[in-house]
């Protein structure tokens, strides 16, 4: 005698045979997910279908529940299940199971839509082609971080002294034999009590013969050396020794003080530049010595003999001039204040310079007015604080130019030219143009600005107003 079929097993077989859906829990194809759920109240559909349950399925589910309740109440009354003494189901249980299977099959057939079901396969995104080709992931290229990027650069190729890239690896004797520019003796000492650094320039030896760039130098056997001292990166606040006449072994014995905090001094680099003075030509740089102060015991101090190395700066700066401009439209007056100058080119071997400033007003290409300051004896850092006023109508202001020329006073011959700038319509550079534009935009307000002096040839080349003055 065959054993009665289990009701749960028959129910699962019927679901698997008749449905086209996939169960979320057991990954079997099941119509109502009844394979894993004990009740038919909740149905969860997976696959490439809308999240909401189709209307026809919702309607069939409600009808099915109503039918089940009717049959349960009338046709198939619930009776307690009784087993035979040998543990097998009775014939009444078998008939109930058969009836349940028949009822479920008929209800499933009735709830199916009239239109045939379409088996929709999962959508594959890709390029349509006759032959499917597997898409291989692209190989990821290495991304360079900023550190990797800048590590490719070689700073020595971009330095101003690219031909001196091996100087740091040479000794003073090797540098001396290679360049033959001489040696410089100096010392440093930091005063913690007063917070200043003292630099002592002692002497130099074995300096090379002078070089004439334009053939105007008279004495080609002896140099007139002096030393300029600054703490990089600040080159504006520099110091300068006196000029030693006609010697290749100058003795300076001069001290200079820099007011600077100790921690800041350790971040600076001491730059000593040896320059050859020439009254009738431009000054020529002989060589330089650069000492990072972080490598020096500043408190203890010390003396050094250092070999000079070539400098990329062959010409010496001419100095700087501090000016103030102010225009009064109602009065038609252009006011000029000559405040001070610093680090002017030395024009006298024995006593520095006797500098003064000449101010010339040029309207268009015509010289209109000339004025000048008093001269100060024996200094390259003069303080003037002198004011001058020029009558310039407002309609003529845009065609006006001011030419500032610094001379060294000379009693015996003509004055020595030091440097020049032009401000106004024919400005000699961007800095001068910016100062003039700021003055025009702020009437009745004084505008101050430092200007680096330029050579006569440079001003004549870029400013027609410079050609109209002497």
PDB file of C-alpha atoms in Angstrom, residues 184-189 197-204 224-229 238-245 247 250-258 270 272-273 275 302-303 343 346 348-352 378 380-381:
ATOM      1  CA  UNK A 184      87.630  86.740   0.891  1.00  0.00           C
ATOM      2  CA  UNK A 185      88.197  86.850   4.662  1.00  0.00           C
ATOM      3  CA  UNK A 186      85.173  87.656   6.865  1.00  0.00           C
ATOM      4  CA  UNK A 187      83.529  86.785  10.190  1.00  0.00           C
ATOM      5  CA  UNK A 188      80.056  86.665  11.788  1.00  0.00           C
ATOM      6  CA  UNK A 189      78.800  87.032  15.368  1.00  0.00           C
ATOM      7  CA  UNK A 197      73.967  90.090  13.617  1.00  0.00           C
ATOM      8  CA  UNK A 198      77.422  91.610  13.085  1.00  0.00           C
ATOM      9  CA  UNK A 199      79.276  90.917   9.842  1.00  0.00           C
ATOM     10  CA  UNK A 200      82.927  91.896   9.666  1.00  0.00           C
ATOM     11  CA  UNK A 201      84.579  92.212   6.253  1.00  0.00           C
ATOM     12  CA  UNK A 202      88.317  91.849   6.873  1.00  0.00           C
ATOM     13  CA  UNK A 203      90.274  91.539   3.635  1.00  0.00           C
ATOM     14  CA  UNK A 204      90.595  89.906   0.222  1.00  0.00           C
ATOM     15  CA  UNK A 224      89.266  99.352  -7.127  1.00  0.00           C
ATOM     16  CA  UNK A 225      87.363  96.737  -5.107  1.00  0.00           C
ATOM     17  CA  UNK A 226      84.595  97.099  -2.558  1.00  0.00           C
ATOM     18  CA  UNK A 227      82.178  94.588  -0.962  1.00  0.00           C
ATOM     19  CA  UNK A 228      78.360  94.583  -0.817  1.00  0.00           C
ATOM     20  CA  UNK A 229      76.729  92.628   2.021  1.00  0.00           C
ATOM     21  CA  UNK A 238      72.258  95.797   1.843  1.00  0.00           C
ATOM     22  CA  UNK A 239      75.479  97.301   3.158  1.00  0.00           C
ATOM     23  CA  UNK A 240      78.559  98.427   1.293  1.00  0.00           C
ATOM     24  CA  UNK A 241      82.189  98.909   2.233  1.00  0.00           C
ATOM     25  CA  UNK A 242      84.410 101.703   1.076  1.00  0.00           C
ATOM     26  CA  UNK A 243      86.389 101.468  -2.159  1.00  0.00           C
ATOM     27  CA  UNK A 244      90.056 100.472  -1.939  1.00  0.00           C
ATOM     28  CA  UNK A 245      92.014 102.100  -4.735  1.00  0.00           C
ATOM     29  CA  UNK A 247      94.943  97.037  -5.222  1.00  0.00           C
ATOM     30  CA  UNK A 250      92.421  95.128  -0.265  1.00  0.00           C
ATOM     31  CA  UNK A 251      92.152  95.397   3.517  1.00  0.00           C
ATOM     32  CA  UNK A 252      88.680  96.582   4.593  1.00  0.00           C
ATOM     33  CA  UNK A 253      88.319  95.969   8.350  1.00  0.00           C
ATOM     34  CA  UNK A 254      84.718  97.203   8.419  1.00  0.00           C
ATOM     35  CA  UNK A 255      81.791  95.997  10.559  1.00  0.00           C
ATOM     36  CA  UNK A 256      78.092  96.073   9.705  1.00  0.00           C
ATOM     37  CA  UNK A 257      75.083  95.302  11.875  1.00  0.00           C
ATOM     38  CA  UNK A 258      71.758  93.764  10.822  1.00  0.00           C
ATOM     39  CA  UNK A 270      74.815  85.730   3.924  1.00  0.00           C
ATOM     40  CA  UNK A 272      79.132  88.899   0.034  1.00  0.00           C
ATOM     41  CA  UNK A 273      79.746  90.341  -3.436  1.00  0.00           C
ATOM     42  CA  UNK A 275      82.737  94.593  -6.991  1.00  0.00           C
ATOM     43  CA  UNK A 302      83.881  82.441  13.590  1.00  0.00           C
ATOM     44  CA  UNK A 303      86.274  83.548  10.828  1.00  0.00           C
ATOM     45  CA  UNK A 343      72.172 101.995  -1.952  1.00  0.00           C
ATOM     46  CA  UNK A 346      79.170 104.973  -5.527  1.00  0.00           C
ATOM     47  CA  UNK A 348      83.702 108.726  -5.716  1.00  0.00           C
ATOM     48  CA  UNK A 349      86.475 106.395  -4.611  1.00  0.00           C
ATOM     49  CA  UNK A 350      87.446 108.275  -1.495  1.00  0.00           C
ATOM     50  CA  UNK A 351      84.168 109.497   0.041  1.00  0.00           C
ATOM     51  CA  UNK A 352      81.293 107.596  -1.556  1.00  0.00           C
ATOM     52  CA  UNK A 378      79.683 111.454   1.326  1.00  0.00           C
ATOM     53  CA  UNK A 380      74.947 106.546  -0.699  1.00  0.00           C
ATOM     54  CA  UNK A 381      71.779 106.559   1.469  1.00  0.00           C
TER      55      UNK A 381
END
